[in-house]
Short mmCIF file of C-alpha atoms and ligand atoms in Angstrom, two decimals:
data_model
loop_
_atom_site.label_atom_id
_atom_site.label_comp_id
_atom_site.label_asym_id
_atom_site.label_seq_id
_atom_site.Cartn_x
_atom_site.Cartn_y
_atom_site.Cartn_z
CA UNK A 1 27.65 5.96 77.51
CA UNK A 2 28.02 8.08 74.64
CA UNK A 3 25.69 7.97 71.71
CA UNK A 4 26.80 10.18 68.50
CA UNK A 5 25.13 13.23 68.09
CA UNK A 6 25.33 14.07 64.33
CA UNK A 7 22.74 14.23 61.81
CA UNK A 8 24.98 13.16 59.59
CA UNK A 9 25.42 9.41 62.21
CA UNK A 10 21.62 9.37 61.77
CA UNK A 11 21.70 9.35 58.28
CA UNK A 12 24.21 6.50 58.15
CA UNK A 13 22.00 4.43 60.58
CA UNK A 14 19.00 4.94 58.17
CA UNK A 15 20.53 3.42 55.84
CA UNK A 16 21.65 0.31 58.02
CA UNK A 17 18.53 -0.23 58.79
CA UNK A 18 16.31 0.26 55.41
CA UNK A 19 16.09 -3.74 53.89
CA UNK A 20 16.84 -2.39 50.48
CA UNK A 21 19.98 -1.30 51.19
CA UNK A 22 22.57 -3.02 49.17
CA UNK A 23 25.38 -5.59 50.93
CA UNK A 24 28.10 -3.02 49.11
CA UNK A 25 26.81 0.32 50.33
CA UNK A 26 25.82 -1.27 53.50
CA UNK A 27 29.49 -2.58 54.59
CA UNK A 28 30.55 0.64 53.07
CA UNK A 29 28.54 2.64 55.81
CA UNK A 30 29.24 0.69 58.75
CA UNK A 31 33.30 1.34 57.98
CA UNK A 32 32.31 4.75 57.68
CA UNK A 33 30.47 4.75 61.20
CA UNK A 34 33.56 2.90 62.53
CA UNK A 35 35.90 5.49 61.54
CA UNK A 36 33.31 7.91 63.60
CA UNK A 37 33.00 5.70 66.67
CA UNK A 38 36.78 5.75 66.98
CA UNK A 39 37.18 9.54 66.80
CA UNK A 40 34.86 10.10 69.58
CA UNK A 41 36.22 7.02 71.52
CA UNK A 42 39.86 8.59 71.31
CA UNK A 43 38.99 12.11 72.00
CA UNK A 44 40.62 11.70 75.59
CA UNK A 45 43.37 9.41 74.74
CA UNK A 46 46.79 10.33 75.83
CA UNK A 47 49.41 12.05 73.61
CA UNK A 48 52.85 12.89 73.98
CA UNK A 49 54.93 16.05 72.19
CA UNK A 50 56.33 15.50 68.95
CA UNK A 51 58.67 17.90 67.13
CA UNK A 52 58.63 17.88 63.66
CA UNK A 53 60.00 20.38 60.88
CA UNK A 54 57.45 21.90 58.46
CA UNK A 55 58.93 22.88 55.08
CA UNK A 56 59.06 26.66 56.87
CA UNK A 57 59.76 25.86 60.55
CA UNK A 58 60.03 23.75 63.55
CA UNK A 59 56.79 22.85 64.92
CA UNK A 60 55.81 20.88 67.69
CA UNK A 61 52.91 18.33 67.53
CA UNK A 62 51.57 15.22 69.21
CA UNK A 63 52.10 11.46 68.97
CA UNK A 64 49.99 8.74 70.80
CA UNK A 65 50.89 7.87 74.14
CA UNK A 66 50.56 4.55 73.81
CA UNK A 67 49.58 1.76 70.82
CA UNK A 68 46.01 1.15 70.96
CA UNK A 69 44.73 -2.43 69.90
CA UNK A 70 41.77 -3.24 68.00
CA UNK A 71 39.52 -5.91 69.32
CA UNK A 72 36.85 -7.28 67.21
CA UNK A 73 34.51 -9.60 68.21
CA UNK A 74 33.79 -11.77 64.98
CA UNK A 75 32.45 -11.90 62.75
CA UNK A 76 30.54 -8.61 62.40
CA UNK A 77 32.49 -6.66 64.33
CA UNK A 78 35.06 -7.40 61.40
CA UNK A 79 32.90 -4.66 59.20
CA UNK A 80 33.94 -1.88 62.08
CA UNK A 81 37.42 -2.44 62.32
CA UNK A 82 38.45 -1.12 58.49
CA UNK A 83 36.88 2.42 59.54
CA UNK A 84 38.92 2.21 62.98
CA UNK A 85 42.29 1.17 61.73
CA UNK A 86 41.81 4.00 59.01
CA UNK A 87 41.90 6.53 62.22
CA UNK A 88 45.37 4.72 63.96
CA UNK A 89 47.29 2.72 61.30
CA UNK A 90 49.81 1.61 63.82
CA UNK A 91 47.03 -0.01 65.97
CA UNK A 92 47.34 -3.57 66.70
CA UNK A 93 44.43 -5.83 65.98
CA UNK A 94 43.35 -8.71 68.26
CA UNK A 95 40.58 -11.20 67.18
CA UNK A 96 37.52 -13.28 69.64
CA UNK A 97 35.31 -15.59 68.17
CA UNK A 98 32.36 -16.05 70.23
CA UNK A 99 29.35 -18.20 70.04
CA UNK A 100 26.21 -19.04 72.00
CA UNK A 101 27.05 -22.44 73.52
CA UNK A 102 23.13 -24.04 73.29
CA UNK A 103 23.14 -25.60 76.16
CA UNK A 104 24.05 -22.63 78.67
CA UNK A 105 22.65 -19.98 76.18
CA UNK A 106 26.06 -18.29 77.40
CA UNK A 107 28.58 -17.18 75.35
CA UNK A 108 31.51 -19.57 74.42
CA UNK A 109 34.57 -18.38 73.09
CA UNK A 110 35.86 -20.69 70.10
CA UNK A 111 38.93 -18.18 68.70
CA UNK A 112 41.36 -15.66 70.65
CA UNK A 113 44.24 -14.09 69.12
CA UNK A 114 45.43 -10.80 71.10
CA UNK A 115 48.76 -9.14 70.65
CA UNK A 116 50.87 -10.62 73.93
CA UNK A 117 51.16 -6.52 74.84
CA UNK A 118 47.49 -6.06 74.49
CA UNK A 119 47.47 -4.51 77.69
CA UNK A 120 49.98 -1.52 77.32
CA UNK A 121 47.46 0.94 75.52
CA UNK A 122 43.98 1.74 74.93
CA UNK A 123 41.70 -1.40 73.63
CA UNK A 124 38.84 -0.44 71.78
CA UNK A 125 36.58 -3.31 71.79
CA UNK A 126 34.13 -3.71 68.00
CA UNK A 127 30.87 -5.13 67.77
CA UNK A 128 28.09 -3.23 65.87
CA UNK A 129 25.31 -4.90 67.76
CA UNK A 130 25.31 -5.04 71.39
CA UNK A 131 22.05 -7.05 72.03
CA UNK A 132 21.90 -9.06 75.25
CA UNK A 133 24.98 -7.92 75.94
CA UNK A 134 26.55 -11.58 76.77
CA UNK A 135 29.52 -11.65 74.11
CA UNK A 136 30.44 -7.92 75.14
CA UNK A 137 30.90 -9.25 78.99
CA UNK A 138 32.59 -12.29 78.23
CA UNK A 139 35.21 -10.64 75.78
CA UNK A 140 35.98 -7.76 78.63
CA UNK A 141 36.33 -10.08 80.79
CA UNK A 142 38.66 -11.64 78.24
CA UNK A 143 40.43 -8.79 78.29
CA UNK A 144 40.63 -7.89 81.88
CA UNK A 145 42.23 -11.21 82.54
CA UNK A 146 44.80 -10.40 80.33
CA UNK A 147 45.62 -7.26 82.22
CA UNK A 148 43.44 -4.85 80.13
CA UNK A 149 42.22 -1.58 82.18
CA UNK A 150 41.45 0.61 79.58
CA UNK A 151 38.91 -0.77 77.50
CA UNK A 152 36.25 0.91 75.13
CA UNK A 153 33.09 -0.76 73.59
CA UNK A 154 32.79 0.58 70.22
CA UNK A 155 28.66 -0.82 68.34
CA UNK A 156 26.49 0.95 65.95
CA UNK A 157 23.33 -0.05 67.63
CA UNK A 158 22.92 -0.94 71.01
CA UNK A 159 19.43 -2.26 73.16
CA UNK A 160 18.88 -0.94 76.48
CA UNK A 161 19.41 -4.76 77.48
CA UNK A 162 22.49 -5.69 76.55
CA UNK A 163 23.72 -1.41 77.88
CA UNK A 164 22.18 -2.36 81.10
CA UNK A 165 24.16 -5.76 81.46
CA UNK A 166 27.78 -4.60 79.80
CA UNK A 167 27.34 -1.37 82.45
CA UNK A 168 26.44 -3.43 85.21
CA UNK A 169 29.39 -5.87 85.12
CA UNK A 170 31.96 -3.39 83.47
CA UNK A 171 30.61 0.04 84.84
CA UNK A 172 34.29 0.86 83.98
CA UNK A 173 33.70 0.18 80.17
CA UNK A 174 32.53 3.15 78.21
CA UNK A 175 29.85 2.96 75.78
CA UNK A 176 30.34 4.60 71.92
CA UNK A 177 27.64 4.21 70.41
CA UNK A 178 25.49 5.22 67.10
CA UNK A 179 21.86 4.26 68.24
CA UNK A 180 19.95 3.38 71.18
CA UNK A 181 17.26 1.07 70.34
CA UNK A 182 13.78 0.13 72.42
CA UNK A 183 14.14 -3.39 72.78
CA UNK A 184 15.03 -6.65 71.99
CA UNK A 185 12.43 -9.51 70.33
CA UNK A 186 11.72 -13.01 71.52
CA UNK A 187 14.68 -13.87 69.45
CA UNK A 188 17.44 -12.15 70.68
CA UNK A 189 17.26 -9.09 67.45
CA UNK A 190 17.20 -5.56 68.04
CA UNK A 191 14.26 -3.90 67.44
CA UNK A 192 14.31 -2.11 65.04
CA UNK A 193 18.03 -2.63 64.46
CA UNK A 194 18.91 -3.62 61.16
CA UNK A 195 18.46 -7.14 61.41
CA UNK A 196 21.93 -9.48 61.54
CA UNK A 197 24.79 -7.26 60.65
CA UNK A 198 27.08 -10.13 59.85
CA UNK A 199 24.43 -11.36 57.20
CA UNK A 200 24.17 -8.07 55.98
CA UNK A 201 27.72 -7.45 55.63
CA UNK A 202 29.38 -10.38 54.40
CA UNK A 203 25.82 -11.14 52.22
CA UNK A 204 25.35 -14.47 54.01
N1 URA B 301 23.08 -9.33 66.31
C1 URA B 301 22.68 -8.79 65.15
O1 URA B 301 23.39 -8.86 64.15
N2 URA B 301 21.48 -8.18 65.09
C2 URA B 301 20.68 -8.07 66.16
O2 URA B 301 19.60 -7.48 66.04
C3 URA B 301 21.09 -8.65 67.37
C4 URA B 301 22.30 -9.28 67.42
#
């Protein structure tokens, strides 16, 4: 698990989590901290040589190795994916809908639309808020039975909870994170968190 080591990442969480912070500046920030999360998550991705010509010479640079596809997990994950995509243009995106069926309390998945070659690159999986963990497993597992082996979980703010479950099940996952909180409450939130980061972002 990696959690961002910036002052500059803490300074974007503050402001995620103070109340008075405004739905525009607030969806602002978390693309801001999904552009971040990406950079770190691709640091070891694989590139391959890539000649170009500047306007004085040849020069030769790099090119991904392979697509990567973006995975959010709606809807908040949604608010992450504008900051990733900004990073890899040529990404694919992929879309899961999931929601807590009531009577299980596990998570159901109501909308899937992944790229048929999902599994040729790097995934990197968005969800700002990885509380009990349950949508995380269910969409790598999603994933992994679509052939997926290189998967990254990409949240802002993460409780040791839902770390402990995703790591358990997926200990091949890794973790990008921009927070590690203490807990979650009776209901499910992260404490402190931010409260819902769907509400917040789409000002529901
Ligand atoms: N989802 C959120 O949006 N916030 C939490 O605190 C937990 C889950």
């Amino acid at each position: 698990m990696t959690v961002l080591d910036h002052p500059l990442v803490g300074v974007l969480v503050t402001e995620l989590r103070d109340e008075r912070t405004p739905v525009e500046r607030f969806r602002e920030v978390v693309e801001q901290l999904g552009r971040l999360l990406a950079y770190e998550a691709l640091r070891e991705v694989r590139v391959r040589e890539k000649a170009v010509r500047t306007p004085v010479a040849g020069a030769t640079g790099t090119r991904l190795a392979a697509s990567p596809t973006v995975v959010c997990i709606l809807r908040a994950g949604a608010g992450l994916t504008p900051g990733v995509l900004s990073l890899i243009p040529g990404a694919r995106m992929g879309h899961l809908g999931m929601a807590r069926d009531e009577a299980t309390l596990e998570p159901r998945t109501y909308y899937d639309k992944l790229p048929p070659d999902v599994a040729d690159g790097p995934v990197l999986l968005c969800d700002p808020m990885l509380a009990t963990g349950g949508s995380a497993v269910a969409a790598v597992e999603l994933l992994a039975g679509r052939g997926c082996r290189d998967v990254t979980f990409l949240g802002v703010i993460a409780a040791p909870e839902g770390v402990k479950r995703l790591t358990e099940a997926h200990p091949e996952v890794p973790l990008v994170l921009a927070a590690l909180d203490e807990r979650l409450d009776g209901r499910g939130y992260i404490v402190p968190g931010l409260g819902d980061a769907g509400d917040r972002i789409f000002g529901t």
